[in-house]
XYZ file of C-alpha atoms in Angstrom:
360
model
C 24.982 -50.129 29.239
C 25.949 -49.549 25.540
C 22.901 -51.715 23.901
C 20.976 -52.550 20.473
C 17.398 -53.554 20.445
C 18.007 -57.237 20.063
C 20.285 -57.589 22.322
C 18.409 -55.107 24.682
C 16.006 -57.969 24.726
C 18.513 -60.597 25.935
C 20.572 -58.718 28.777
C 17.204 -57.803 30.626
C 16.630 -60.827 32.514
C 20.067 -60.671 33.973
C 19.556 -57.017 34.860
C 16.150 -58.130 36.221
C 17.840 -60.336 39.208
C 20.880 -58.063 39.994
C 22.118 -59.645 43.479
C 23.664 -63.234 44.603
C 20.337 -65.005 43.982
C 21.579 -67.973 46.257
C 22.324 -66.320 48.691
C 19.554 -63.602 49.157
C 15.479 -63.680 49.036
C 13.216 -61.029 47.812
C 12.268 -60.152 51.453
C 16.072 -59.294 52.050
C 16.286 -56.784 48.752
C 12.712 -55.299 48.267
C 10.912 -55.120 45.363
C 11.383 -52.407 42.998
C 14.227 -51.080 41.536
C 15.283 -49.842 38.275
C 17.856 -50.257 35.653
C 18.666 -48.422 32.874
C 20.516 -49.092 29.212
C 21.651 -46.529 27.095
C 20.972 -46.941 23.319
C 22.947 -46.475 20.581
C 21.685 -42.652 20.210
C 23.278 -42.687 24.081
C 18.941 -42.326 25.206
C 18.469 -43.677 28.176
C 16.239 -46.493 28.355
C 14.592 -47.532 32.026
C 13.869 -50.799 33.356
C 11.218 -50.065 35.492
C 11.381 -53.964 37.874
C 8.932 -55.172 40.526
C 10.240 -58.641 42.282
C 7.426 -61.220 43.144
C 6.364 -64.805 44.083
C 9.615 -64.834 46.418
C 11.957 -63.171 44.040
C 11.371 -65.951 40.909
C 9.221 -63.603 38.970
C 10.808 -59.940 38.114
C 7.977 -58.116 36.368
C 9.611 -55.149 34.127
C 8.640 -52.348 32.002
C 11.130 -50.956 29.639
C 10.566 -47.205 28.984
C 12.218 -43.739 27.873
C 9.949 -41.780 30.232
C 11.816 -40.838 33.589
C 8.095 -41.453 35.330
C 9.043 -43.891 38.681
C 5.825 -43.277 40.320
C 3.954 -43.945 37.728
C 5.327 -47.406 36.357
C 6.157 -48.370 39.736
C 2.201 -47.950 40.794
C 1.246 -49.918 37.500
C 3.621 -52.664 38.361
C 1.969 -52.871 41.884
C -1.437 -53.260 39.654
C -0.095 -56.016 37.756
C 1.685 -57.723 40.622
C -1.601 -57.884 42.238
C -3.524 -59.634 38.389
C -0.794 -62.210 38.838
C -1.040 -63.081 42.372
C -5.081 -63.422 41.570
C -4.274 -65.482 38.481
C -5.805 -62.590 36.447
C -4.329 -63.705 33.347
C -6.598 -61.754 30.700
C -6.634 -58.355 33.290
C -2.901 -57.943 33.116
C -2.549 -58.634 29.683
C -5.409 -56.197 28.972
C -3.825 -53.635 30.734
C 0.035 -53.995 28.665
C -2.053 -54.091 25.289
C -3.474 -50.447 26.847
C -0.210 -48.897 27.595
C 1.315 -50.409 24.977
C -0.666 -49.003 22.762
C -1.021 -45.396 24.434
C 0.147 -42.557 22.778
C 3.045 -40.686 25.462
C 0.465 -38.335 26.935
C 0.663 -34.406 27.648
C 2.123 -33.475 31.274
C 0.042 -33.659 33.700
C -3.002 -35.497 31.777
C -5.266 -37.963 33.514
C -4.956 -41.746 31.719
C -6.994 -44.840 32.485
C -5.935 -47.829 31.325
C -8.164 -50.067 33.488
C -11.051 -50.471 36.044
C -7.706 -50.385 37.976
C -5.249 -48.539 36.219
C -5.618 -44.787 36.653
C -2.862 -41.916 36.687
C -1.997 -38.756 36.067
C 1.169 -37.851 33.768
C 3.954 -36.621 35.411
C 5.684 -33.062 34.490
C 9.307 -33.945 34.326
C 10.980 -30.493 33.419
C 10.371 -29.347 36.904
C 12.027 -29.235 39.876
C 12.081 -32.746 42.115
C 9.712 -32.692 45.142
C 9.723 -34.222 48.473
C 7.722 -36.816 48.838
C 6.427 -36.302 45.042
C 9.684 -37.878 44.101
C 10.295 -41.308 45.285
C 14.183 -41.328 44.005
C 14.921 -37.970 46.090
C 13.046 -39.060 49.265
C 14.648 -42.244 49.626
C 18.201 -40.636 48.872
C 17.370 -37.880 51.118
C 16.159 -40.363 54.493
C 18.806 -42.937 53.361
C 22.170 -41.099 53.610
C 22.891 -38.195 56.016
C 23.563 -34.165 54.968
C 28.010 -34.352 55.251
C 27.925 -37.930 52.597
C 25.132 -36.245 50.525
C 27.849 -33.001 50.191
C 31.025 -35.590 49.985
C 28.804 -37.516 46.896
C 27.952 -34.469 45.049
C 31.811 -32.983 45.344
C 32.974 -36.365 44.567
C 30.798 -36.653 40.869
C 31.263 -32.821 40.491
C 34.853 -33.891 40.202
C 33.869 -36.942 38.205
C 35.299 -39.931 39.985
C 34.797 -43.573 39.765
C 31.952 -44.036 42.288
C 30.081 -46.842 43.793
C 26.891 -47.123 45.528
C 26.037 -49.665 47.740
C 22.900 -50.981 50.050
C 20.684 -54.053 50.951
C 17.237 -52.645 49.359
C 17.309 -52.836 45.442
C 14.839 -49.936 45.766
C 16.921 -47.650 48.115
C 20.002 -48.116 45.796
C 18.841 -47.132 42.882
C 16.814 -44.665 44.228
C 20.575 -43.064 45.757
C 22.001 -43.568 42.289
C 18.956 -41.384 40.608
C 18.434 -39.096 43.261
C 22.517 -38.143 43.519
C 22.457 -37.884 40.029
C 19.547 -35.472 39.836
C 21.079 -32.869 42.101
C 23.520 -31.949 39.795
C 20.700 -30.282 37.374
C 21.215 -28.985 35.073
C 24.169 -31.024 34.255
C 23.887 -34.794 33.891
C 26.228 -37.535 34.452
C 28.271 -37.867 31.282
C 29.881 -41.434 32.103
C 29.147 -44.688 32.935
C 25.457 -45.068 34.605
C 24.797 -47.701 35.906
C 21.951 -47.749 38.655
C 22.260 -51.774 39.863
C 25.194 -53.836 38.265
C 23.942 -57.374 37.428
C 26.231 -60.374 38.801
C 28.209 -61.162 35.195
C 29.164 -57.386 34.623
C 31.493 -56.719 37.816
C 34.215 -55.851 35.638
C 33.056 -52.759 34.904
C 33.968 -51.826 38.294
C 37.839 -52.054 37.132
C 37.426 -49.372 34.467
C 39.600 -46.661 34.206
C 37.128 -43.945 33.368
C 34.572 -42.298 36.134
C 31.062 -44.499 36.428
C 28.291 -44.021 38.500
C 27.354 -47.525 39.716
C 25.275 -49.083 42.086
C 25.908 -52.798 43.607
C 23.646 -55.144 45.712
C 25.467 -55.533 49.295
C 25.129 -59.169 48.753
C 27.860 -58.966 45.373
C 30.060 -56.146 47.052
C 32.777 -58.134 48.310
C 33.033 -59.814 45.384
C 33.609 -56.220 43.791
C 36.400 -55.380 46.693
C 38.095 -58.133 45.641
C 39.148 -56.591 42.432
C 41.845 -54.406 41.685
C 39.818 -50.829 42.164
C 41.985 -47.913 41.922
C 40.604 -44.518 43.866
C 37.082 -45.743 43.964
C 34.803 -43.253 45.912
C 32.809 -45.725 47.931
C 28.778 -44.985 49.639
C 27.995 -47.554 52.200
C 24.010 -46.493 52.748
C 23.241 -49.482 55.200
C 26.072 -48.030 57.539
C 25.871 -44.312 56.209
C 29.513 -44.104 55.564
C 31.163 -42.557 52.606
C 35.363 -43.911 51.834
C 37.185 -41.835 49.453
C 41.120 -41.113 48.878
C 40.328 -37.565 48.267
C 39.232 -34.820 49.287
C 36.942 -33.496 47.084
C 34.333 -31.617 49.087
C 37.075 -28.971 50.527
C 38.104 -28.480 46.419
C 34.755 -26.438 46.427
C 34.632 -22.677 47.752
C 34.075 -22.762 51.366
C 30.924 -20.478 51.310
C 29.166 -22.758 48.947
C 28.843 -25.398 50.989
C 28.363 -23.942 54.343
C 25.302 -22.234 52.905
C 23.861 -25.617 51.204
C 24.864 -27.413 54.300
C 22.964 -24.626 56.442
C 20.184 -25.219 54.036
C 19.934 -28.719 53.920
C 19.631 -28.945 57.630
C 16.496 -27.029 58.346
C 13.460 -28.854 59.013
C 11.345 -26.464 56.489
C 14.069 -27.759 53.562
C 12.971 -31.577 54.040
C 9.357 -31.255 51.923
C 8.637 -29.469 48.371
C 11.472 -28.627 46.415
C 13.710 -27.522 49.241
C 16.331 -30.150 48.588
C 16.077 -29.977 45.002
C 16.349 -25.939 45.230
C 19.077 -25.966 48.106
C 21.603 -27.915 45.314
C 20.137 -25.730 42.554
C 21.511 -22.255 44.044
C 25.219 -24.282 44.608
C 24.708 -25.113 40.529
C 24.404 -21.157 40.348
C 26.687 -20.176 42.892
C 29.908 -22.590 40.959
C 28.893 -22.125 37.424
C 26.174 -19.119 37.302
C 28.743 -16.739 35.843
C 29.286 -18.820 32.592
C 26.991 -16.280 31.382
C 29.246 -13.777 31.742
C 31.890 -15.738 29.864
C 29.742 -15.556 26.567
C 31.363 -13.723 23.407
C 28.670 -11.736 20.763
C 30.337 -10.577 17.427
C 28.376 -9.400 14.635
C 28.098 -12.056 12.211
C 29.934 -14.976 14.379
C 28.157 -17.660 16.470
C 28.064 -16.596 20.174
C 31.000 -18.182 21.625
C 32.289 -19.333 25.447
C 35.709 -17.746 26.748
C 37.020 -20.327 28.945
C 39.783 -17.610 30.432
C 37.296 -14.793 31.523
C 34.980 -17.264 32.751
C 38.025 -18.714 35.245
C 38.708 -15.319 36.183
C 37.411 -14.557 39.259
C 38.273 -12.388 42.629
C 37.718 -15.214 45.017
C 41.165 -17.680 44.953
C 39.594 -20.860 45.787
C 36.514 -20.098 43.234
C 39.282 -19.612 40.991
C 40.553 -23.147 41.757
C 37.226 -24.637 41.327
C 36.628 -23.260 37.999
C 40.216 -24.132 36.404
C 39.092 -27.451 37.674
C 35.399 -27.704 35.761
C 36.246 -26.542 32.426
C 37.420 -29.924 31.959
C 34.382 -31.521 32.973
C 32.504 -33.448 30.840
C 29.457 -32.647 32.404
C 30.386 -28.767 32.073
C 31.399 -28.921 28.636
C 27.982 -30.890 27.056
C 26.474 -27.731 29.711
C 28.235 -24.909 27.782
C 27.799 -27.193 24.492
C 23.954 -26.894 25.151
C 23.717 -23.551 26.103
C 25.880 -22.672 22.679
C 23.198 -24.498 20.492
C 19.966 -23.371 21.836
C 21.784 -19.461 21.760
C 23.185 -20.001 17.996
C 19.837 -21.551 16.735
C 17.878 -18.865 17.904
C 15.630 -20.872 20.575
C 17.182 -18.831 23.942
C 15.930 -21.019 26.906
C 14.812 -19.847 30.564
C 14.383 -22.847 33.202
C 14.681 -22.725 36.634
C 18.545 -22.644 36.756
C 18.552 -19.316 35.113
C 15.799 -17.677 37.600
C 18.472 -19.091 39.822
C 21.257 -16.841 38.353
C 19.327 -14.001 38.278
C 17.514 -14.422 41.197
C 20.605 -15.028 43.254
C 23.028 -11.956 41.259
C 25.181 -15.360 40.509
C 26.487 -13.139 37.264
C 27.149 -9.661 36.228
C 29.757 -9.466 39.064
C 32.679 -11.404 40.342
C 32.343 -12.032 44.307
């Protein structure tokens, strides 16, 4: 969601109770979730949501930082100050993080008697059970619909999410999204779709979007044209295509294989498994970029398509239109032509794997 600061302000509450409130208690959808609106600078901004006393009180935390855990363990603090009527407590610990400066990765912070955590570090990998997002995605839906969902957004389709638990859909929605580090989502994001927004579920362009069963037929009821659709109460995945046999062959046997062992399940083993498929498809951009004396470094789109394997070749003709590839290559271009060079884990990928320097 597309949103100023004022009226930021006025669209949370409806974000804050995003399922057929008459028809559904608290006990029936969990309690947290998260939300997120996307500023006019396109930053996303997270709504961080714990449900109580039934499902009449949402309590929310609006934040930049990515850092589930940690608001979600604060909101369990506060939660509990309500519930004891600890009126000057709860405000005592806001006014605290309020006024906080954003601390260094990894630094401890005490806010309260009760309030103590340590700051995440974002920039790496997701781990299993570290990551609340990625182990509820990973438990919720099986290995075949995680590979159909990642196809499916690497070809950028209009996709919906759907399950009973707030907290198990929108833990789907930022867990898919994750894998495909480290490209994001360029389109619509939208994590749990409150009640008066369905209509965004007839737009043309790809979305991301998650939707509480309890609104989902309402949703099916609209004209949706070759909607990709994830069914995580009853594991099933509908789609009219057939995205996941688009990608080389090899690619996802070996994350499949990968997937499926029992050591992959803890640590970064999921996170990784995807990781080397983001290498295998797109690690030879490298060997796409131009250097001329005196020009910016440049991307060749044609000798970065070229490639010995046919259905690789397919794949790539494919991705150079991507959004997500593009703002990628974009990224790359910048840090390269402002003389900042970059090393993160997806390059120790590429070189680690040989996923450049030679066409396979």
């Amino acid at each position: 969601m597309l949103l100023k600061m004022k009226e930021v302000l006025q669209s949370v509450p409806k974000f804050c109770f995003p399922f057929d409130v008459e028809r559904v208690s608290q006990n029936q959808v969990g309690q947290h979730f998260t939300f997120v609106l996307t500023d006019i600078e396109s930053k996303q901004r997270f709504g961080f949501c714990r449900l109580t006393s039934g499902g009449k009180i949402c309590l929310c935390i609006l934040s930049y930082l990515p850092w589930f855990e940690v608001y979600y363990k604060l909101l369990n603090t506060l939660a509990d100050y309500l519930a004891k009527e600890l009126e000057s407590d709860l405000n005592e610990t806001l006014k605290s993080l309020y006024n906080h400066p954003v601390p260094k990765a990894n630094t401890p912070i005490n806010l309260s008697v009760h309030s103590y955590f340590i700051a995440p570090d974002v920039t790496g990998l997701p781990t299993i059970p570290e990551s609340r997002n990625l182990t509820e995605y990973f438990v919720a839906v099986d290995v075949n619909n995680m590979l159909q969902l990642y196809a499916s957004m690497l070809h950028e389709r209009r996709i919906i999410i759907t399950s009973r638990k707030l907290s198990t859909l929108t833990a789907c929605l930022h867990g898919s999204a994750a894998l495909l580090y480290p490209m994001y989502w360029q389109h619509i994001y939208i994590p749990v779709l409150p009640p008066h927004l369905l209509d965004y579920c007839c737009a043309p362009m790809p979305y991301l979007i998650g939707i509480h069963s309890s609104l989902i037929e309402r949703v099916k009821n609209k004209s949706l044209e070759d909607v990709v659709m994830l069914n995580v109460d009853t594991n099933t995945l509908e789609s009219p295509f057939n995205d996941l046999s688009n990608l080389p062959s090899d690619v996802v046997s070996a994350l499949k294989n990968k997937l499926k062992k029992q050591s992959t399940a803890t640590g970064d083993g999921v996170a990784r498994a995807f990781l080397r498929a983001q290498a295998a498809l797109f690690g030879s951009y490298r060997d796409a970029l131009r250097y001329k004396p005196g020009e910016p470094i440049s991307f060749c789109e044609e000798s970065f398509v070229k490639h010995r394997s046919s259905l690789m070749k397919q794949f790539l003709e494919m991705a150079v239109n991507l959004q997500l590839f593009k703002q990628f290559i974009d990224g790359r271009l910048a840090k390269l032509n402002a003389g900042r060079g970059f090393s993160d884990a997806f390059e120790e990928e590429i070189t680690s794997g040989g996923f450049c320097g030679g066409r396979n």
